[in-house]
C-alpha positions as a Markdown table, in Angstrom:
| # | Residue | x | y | z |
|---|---|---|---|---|
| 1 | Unk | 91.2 | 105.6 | 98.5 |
| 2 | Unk | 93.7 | 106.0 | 101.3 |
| 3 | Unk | 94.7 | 103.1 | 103.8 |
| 4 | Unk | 92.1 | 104.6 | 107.4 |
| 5 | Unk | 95.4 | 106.1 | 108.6 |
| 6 | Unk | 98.7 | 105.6 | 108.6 |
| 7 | Unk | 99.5 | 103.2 | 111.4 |
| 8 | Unk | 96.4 | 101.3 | 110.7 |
| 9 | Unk | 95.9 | 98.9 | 107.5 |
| 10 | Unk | 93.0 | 99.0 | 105.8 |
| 11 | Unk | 92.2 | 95.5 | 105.4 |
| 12 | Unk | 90.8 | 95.3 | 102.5 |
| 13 | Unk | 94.0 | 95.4 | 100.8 |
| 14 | Unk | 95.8 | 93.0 | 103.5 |
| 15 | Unk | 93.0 | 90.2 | 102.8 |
| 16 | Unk | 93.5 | 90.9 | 98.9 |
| 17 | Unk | 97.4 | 90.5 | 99.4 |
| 18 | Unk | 96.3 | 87.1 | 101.2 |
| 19 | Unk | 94.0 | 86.8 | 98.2 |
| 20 | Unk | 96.9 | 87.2 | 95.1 |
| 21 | Unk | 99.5 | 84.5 | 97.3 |
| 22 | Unk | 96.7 | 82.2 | 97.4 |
| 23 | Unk | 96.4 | 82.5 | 93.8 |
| 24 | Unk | 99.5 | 81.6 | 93.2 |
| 25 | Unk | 100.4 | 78.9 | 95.2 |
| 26 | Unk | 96.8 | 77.3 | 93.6 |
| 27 | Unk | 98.2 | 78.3 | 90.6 |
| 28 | Unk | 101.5 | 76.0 | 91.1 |
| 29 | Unk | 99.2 | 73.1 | 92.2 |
| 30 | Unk | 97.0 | 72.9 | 89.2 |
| 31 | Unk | 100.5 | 73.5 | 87.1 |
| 32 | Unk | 103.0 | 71.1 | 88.7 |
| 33 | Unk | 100.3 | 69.1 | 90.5 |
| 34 | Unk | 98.0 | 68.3 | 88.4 |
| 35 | Unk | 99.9 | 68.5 | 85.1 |
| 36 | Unk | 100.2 | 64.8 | 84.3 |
| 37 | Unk | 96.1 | 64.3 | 84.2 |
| 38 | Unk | 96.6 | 66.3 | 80.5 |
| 39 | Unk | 99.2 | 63.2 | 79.5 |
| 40 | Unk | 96.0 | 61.0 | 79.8 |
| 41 | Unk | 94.1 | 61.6 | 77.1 |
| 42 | Unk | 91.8 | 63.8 | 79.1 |
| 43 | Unk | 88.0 | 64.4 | 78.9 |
| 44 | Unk | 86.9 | 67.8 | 78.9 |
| 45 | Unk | 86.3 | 67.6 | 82.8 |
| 46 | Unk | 89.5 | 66.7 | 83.1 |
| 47 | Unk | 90.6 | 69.3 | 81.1 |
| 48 | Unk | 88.8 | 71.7 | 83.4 |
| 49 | Unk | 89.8 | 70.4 | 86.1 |
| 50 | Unk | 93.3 | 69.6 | 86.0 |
| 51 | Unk | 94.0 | 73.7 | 84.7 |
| 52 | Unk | 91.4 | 75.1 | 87.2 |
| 53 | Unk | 93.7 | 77.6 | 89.3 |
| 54 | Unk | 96.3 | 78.0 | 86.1 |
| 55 | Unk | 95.1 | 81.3 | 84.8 |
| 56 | Unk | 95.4 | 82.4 | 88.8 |
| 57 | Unk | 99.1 | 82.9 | 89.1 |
| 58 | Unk | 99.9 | 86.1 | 86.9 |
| 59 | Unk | 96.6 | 87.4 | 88.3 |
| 60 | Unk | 98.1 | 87.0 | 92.0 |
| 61 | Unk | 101.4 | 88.2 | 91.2 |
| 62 | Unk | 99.6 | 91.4 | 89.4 |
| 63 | Unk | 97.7 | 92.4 | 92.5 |
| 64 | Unk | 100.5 | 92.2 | 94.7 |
| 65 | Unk | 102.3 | 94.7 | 92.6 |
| 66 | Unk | 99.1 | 96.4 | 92.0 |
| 67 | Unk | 98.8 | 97.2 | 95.7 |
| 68 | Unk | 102.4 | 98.3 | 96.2 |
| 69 | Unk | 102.1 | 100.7 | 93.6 |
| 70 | Unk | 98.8 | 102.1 | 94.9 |
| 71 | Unk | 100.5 | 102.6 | 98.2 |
| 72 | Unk | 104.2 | 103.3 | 97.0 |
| 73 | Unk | 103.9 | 105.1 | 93.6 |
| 74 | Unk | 102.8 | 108.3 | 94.6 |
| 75 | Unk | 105.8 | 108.8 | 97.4 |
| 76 | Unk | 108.4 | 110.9 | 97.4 |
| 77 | Unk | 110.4 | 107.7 | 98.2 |
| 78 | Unk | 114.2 | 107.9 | 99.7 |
| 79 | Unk | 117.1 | 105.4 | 98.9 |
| 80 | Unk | 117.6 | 104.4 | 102.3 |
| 81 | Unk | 113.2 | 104.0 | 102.6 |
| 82 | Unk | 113.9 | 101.4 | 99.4 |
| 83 | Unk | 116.7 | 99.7 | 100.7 |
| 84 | Unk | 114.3 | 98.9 | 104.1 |
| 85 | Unk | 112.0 | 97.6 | 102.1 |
| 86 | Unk | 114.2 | 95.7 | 99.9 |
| 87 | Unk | 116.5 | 94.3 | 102.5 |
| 88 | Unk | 113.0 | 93.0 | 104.5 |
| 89 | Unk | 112.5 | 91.0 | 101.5 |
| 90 | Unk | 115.6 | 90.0 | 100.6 |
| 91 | Unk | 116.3 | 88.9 | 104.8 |
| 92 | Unk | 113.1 | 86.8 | 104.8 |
| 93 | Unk | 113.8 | 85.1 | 101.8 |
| 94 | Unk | 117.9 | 84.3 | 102.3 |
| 95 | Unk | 116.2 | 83.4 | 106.2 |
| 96 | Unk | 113.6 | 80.7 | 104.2 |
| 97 | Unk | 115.8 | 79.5 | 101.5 |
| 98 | Unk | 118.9 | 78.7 | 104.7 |
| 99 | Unk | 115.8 | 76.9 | 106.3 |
| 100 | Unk | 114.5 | 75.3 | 103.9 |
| 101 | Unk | 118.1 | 73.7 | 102.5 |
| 102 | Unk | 119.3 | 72.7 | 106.2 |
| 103 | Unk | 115.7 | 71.3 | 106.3 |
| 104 | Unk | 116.4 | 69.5 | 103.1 |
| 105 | Unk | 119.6 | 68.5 | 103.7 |
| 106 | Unk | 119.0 | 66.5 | 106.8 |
| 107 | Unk | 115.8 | 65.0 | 106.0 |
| 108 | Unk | 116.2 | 64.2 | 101.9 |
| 109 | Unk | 118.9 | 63.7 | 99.6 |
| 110 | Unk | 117.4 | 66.1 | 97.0 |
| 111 | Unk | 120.0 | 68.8 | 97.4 |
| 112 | Unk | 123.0 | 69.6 | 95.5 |
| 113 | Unk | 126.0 | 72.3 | 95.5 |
| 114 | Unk | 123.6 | 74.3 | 92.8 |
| 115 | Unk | 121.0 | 74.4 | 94.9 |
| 116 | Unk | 123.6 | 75.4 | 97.8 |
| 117 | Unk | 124.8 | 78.5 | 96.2 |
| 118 | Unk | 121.4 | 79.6 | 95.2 |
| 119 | Unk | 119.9 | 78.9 | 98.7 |
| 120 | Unk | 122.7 | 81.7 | 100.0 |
| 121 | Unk | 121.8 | 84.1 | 97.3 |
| 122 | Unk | 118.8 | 83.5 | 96.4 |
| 123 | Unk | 117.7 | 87.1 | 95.1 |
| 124 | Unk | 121.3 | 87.3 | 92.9 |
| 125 | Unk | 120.9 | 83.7 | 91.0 |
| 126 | Unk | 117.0 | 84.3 | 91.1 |
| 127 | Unk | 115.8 | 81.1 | 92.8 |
| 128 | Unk | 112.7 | 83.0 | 92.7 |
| 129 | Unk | 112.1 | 84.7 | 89.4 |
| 130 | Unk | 109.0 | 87.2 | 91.5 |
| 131 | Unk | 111.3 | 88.2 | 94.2 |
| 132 | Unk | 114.1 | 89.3 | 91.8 |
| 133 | Unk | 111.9 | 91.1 | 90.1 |
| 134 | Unk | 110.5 | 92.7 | 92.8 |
| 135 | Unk | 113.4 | 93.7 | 94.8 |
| 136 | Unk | 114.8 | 95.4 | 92.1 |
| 137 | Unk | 111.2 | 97.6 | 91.5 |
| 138 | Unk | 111.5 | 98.2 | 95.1 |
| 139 | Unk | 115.0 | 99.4 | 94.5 |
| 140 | Unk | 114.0 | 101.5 | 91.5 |
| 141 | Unk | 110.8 | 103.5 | 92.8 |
| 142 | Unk | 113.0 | 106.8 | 94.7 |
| 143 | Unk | 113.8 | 107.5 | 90.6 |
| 144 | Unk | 110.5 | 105.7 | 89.5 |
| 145 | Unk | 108.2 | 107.2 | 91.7 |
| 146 | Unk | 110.3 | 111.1 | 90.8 |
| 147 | Unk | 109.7 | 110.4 | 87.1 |
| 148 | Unk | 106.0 | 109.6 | 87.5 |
| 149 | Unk | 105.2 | 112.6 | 89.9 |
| 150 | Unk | 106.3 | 115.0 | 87.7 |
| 151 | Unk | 104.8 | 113.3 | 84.8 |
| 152 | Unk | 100.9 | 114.9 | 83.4 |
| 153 | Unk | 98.3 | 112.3 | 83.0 |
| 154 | Unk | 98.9 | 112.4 | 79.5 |
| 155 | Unk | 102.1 | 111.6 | 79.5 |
| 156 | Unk | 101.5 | 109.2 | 82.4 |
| 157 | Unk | 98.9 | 107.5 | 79.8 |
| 158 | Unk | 101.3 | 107.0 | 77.5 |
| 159 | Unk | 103.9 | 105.2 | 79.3 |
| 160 | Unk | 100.8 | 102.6 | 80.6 |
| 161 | Unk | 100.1 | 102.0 | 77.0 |
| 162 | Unk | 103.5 | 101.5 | 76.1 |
| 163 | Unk | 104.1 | 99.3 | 78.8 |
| 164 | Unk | 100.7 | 97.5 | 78.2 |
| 165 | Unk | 102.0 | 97.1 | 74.4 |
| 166 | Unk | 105.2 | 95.6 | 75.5 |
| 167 | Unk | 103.2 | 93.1 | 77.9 |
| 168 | Unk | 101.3 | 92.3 | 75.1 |
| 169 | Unk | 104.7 | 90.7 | 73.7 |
| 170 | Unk | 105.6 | 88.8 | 76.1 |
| 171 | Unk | 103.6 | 85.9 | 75.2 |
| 172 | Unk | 104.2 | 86.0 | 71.5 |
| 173 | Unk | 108.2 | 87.1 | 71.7 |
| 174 | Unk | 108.9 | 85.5 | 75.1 |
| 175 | Unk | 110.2 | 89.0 | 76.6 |
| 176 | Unk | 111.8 | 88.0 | 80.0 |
| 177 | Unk | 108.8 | 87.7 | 82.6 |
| 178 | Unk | 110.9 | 90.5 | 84.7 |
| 179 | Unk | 108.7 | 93.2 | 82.9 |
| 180 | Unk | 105.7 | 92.0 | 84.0 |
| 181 | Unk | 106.0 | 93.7 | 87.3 |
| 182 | Unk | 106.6 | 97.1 | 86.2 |
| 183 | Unk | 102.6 | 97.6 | 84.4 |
| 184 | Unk | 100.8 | 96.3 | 87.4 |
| 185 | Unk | 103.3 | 99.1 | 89.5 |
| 186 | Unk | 102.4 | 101.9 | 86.9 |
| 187 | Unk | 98.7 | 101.2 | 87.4 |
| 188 | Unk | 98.4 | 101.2 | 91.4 |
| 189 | Unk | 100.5 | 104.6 | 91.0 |
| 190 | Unk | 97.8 | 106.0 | 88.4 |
| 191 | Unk | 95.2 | 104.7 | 90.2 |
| 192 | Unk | 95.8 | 106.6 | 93.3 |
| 193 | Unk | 96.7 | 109.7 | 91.8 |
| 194 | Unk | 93.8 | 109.9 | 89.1 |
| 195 | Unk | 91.4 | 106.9 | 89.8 |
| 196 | Unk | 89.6 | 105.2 | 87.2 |
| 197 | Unk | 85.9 | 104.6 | 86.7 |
| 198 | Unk | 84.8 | 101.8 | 84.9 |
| 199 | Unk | 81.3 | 100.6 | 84.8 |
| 200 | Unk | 80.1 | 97.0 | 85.0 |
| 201 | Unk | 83.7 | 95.6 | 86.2 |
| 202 | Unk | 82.0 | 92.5 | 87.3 |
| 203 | Unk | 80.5 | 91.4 | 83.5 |
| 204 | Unk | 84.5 | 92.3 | 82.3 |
| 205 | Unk | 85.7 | 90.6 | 84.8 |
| 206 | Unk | 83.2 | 87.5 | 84.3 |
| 207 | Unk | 84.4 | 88.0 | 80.6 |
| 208 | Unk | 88.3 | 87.8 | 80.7 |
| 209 | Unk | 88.0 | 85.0 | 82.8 |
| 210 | Unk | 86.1 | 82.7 | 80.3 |
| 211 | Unk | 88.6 | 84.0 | 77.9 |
| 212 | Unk | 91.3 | 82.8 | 80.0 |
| 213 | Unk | 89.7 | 79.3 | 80.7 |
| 214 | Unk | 89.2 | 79.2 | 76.5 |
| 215 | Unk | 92.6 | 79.8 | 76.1 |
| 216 | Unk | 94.0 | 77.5 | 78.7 |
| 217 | Unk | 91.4 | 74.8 | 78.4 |
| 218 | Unk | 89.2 | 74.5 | 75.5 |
| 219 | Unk | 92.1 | 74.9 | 73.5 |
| 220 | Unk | 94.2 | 72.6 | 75.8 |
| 221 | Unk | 97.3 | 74.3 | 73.9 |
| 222 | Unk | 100.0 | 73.8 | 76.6 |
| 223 | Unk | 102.3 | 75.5 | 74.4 |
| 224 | Unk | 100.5 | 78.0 | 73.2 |
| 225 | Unk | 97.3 | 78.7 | 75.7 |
| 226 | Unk | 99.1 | 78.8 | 78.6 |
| 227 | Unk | 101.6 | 81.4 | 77.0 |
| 228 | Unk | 98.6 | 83.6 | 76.2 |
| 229 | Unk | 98.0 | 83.9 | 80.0 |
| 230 | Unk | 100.8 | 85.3 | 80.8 |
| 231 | Unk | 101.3 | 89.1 | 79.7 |
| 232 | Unk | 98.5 | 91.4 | 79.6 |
| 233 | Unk | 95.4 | 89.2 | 80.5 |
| 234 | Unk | 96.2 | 88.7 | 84.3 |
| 235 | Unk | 96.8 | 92.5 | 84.3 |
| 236 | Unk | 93.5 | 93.5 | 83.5 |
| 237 | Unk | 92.3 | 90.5 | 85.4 |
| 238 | Unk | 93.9 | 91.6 | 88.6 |
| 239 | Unk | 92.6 | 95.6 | 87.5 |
| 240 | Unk | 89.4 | 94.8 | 87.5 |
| 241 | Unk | 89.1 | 93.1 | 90.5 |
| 242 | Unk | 91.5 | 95.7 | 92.6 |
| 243 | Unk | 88.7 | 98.0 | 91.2 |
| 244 | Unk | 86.4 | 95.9 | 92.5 |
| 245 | Unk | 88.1 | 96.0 | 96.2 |
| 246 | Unk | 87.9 | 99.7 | 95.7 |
| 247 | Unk | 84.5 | 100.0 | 95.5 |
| 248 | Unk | 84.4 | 98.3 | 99.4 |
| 249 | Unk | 83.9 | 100.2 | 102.1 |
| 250 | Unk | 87.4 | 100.2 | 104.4 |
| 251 | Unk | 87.8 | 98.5 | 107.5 |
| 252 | Unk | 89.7 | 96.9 | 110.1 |
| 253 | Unk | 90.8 | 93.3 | 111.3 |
| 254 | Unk | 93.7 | 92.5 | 113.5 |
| 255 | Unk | 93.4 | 89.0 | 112.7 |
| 256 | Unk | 93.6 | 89.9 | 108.7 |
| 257 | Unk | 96.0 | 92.2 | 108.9 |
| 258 | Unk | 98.4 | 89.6 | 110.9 |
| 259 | Unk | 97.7 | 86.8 | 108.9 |
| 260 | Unk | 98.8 | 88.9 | 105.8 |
| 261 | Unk | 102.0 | 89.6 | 107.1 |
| 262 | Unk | 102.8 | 85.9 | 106.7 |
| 263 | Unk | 101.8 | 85.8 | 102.9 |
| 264 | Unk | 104.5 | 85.9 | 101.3 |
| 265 | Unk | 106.5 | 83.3 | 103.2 |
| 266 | Unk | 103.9 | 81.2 | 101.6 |
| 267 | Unk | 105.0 | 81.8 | 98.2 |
| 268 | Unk | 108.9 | 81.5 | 99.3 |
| 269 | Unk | 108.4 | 78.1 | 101.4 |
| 270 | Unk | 106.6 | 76.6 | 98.7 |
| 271 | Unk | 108.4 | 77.2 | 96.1 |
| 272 | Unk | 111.5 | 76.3 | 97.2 |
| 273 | Unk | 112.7 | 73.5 | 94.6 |
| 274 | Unk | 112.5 | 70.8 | 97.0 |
| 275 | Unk | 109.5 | 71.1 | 98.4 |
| 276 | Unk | 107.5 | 72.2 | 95.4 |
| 277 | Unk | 108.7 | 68.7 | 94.3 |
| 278 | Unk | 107.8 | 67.4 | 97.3 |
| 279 | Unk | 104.0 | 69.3 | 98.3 |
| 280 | Unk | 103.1 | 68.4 | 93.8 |
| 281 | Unk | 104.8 | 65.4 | 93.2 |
| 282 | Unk | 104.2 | 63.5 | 96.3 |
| 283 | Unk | 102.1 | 65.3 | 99.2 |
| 284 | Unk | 99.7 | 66.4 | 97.2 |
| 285 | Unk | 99.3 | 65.0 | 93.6 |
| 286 | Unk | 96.7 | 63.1 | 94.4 |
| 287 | Unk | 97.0 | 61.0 | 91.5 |
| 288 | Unk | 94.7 | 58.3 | 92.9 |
| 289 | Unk | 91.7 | 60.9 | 92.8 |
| 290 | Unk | 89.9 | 60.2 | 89.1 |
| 291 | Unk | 87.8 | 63.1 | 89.1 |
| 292 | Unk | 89.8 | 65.9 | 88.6 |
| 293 | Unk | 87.4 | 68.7 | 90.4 |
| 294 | Unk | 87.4 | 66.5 | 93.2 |
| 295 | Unk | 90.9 | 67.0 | 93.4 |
| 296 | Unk | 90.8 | 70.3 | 92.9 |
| 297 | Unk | 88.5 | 70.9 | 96.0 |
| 298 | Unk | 91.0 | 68.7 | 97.8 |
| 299 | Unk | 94.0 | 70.9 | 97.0 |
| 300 | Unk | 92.2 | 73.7 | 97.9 |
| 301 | Unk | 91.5 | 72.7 | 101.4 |
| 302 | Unk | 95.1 | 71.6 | 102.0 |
| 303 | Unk | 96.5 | 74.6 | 100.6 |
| 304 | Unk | 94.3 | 76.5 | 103.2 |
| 305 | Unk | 95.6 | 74.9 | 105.8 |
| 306 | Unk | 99.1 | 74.4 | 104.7 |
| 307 | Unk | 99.1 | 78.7 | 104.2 |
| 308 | Unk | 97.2 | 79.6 | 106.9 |
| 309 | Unk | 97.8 | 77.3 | 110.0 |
| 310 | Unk | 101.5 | 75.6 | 108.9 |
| 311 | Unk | 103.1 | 78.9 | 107.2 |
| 312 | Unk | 101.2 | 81.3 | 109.9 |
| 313 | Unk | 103.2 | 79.8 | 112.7 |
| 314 | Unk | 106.6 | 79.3 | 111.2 |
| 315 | Unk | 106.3 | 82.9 | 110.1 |
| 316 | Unk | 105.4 | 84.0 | 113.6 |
| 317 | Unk | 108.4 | 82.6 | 114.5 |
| 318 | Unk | 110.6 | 83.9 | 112.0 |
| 319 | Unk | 109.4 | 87.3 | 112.8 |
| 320 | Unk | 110.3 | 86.9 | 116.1 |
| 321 | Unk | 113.8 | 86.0 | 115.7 |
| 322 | Unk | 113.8 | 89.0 | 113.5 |
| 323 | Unk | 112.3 | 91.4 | 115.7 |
| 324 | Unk | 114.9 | 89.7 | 118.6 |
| 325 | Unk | 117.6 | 90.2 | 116.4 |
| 326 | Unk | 116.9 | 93.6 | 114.5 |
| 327 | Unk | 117.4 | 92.2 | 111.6 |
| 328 | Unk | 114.8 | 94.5 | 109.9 |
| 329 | Unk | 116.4 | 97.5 | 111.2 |
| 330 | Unk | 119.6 | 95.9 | 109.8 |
| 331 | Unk | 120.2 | 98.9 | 107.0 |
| 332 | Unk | 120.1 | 101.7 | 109.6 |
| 333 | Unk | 122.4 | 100.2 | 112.0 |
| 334 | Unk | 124.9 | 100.2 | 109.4 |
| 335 | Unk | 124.6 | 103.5 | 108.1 |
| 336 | Unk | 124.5 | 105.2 | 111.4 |
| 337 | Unk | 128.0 | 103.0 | 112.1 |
| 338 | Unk | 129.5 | 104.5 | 109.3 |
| 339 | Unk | 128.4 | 107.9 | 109.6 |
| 340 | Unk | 129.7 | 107.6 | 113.4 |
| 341 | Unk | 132.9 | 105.9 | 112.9 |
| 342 | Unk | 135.8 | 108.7 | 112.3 |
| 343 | Unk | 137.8 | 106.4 | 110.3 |
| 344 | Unk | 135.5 | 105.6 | 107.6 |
| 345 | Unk | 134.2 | 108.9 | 107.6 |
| 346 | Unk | 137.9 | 110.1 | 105.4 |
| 347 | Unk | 136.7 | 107.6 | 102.8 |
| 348 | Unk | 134.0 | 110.2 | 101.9 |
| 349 | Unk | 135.6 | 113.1 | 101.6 |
């Protein structure tokens, strides 16, 4: 289905991009915050407990690639359109990461010149493995999206299930993480253009979710478990449940829609070395909680709060220094200066 037009979001998928960050920074508490519970000797509870969110953060990060290729796949995209996009991205992260060292650097010791260098290119020395990934997708689509328009179904089929074989692998053959993105893409893309009716998506999703707490906790194979939730699981976890959204009727929310456009600062503040020491480590291990569910519903309500009240307003402010600055329009500034200046303009001939 289309977005209700095109000035308008349909909110459905701005509350499921809110959705997929949230997954992932939940994700990140249950892995770095609540790790050292499984060191103990756990019970069962505490097995459950401490890995609740875990199987969440592929699933997140495939439904935020999921809606860009729903929305982005089918265009007749231009370089200049993906080097918007990308440079959005890749301002607002170099903008947190500057933040977030200064930040650092005046209120903790626990920076270094490592950390330095990758705060001022983040994207290049892939401080964030996701945002790599995704830039350079972005970058890709003009040529991505050309070869998949011209593409039949058939043929569009088989490049999903060779992708989906090759995600299969990752797991098993540890295939760089990278590739993840690129299925999820393919999918939105087919989706819009074909659709895809599947019956009883709620029992398969109820199913693959089980499967992915088996893996992760009844097994309580950190090694091995975890590994098998990365790859194709989280894909069809995060299909089935864009499906899902599908199946909703559209509608509208200013408050949804403005509150998604600070998501993904969520996932770049905290992650930020430092402060995912900091917010798992210290703020919010919550080490001197022995029941481990109780925890989790802890943690849940501070990362609430933390995303949508803390990030919400730095964000605002970020994108009002942006808008004061035109830093978003940033690419066309520069290529209207070049195709203006005389001088320049001999290099191109």
């Amino acid at each position: 289905m289309e977005n209700m037009n095109n000035k308008v979001r349909d909110s459905r998928f701005e509350l499921l991009r809110l959705v997929a960050i949230l997954m992932v920074v939940l994700s990140h508490f249950s892995l770095f915050g609540q790790e050292q519970r499984l060191q103990l000797d756990p019970s069962l509870w505490d097995r459950i407990g401490a890995d609740l969110f875990t199987p969440f953060g592929k699933v997140g990060v495939g439904l935020f690639v999921l809606i860009t290729g729903y929305f982005l796949g089918n265009k007749q995209s231009t370089i200049i359109s993906a080097i918007n996009r990308g440079w959005k991205i890749w301002a607002e992260t170099i903008f947190y990461t500057a933040f977030m060292f200064v930040t650092f650097a005046i209120f903790s010791r626990e920076i270094s010149f490592g950390l330095l260098v990758k705060s001022i290119i983040p994207v290049t020395t892939v401080l964030y493995w996701f945002v790599t990934s995704y830039i350079v997708l972005i970058l890709l689509s003009p040529i991505l999206n050309l070869v998949l328009n011209q593409m039949s179904q058939r043929q569009f089929q088989y490049l999903i299930t060779v992708t989906t074989v090759l995600n299969f692998m990752i797991p098993v053959l540890q295939i760089n993480f990278e590739l993840m993105v690129l299925l999820p893409y393919l999918l939105g893309s087919y989706l819009k253009q074909y659709g895809m009716e599947i019956k009883h998506k709620g029992v398969y999703l109820t199913l693959i979710l089980l499967l992915s707490y088996i893996l992760i906790i009844v097994l309580n194979t950190r090694g091995h478990g975890l590994a098998l939730t990365i790859g194709i699981i989280p894909t069809i976890t995060a299909l089935l449940i864009f499906l899902i959204v599908l199946d909703f009727k559209p509608f509208h929310s200013s408050i949804i829609n403005k509150f998604a456009t600070t998501s993904f600062a969520g996932y770049l503040i905290t992650e930020f070395p430092p402060m995912r020491n900091l917010l798992w480590n210290n703020v919010l291990a919550l080490s001197n909680v022995d029941n481990a569910l109780v925890a989790d519903l802890i943690g849940f309500i501070a990362i609430l709060l933390i995303l949508y009240i803390g990030v919400f307003l730095i964000d605002l402010i970020r994108q009002k220094i942006f808008k004061a600055l035109g830093v978003d329009n940033a690419p066309q500034h520069i290529l209207a200066f070049l195709k203006n200046n005389k001088m320049l303009n001999r290099f191109y001939i």
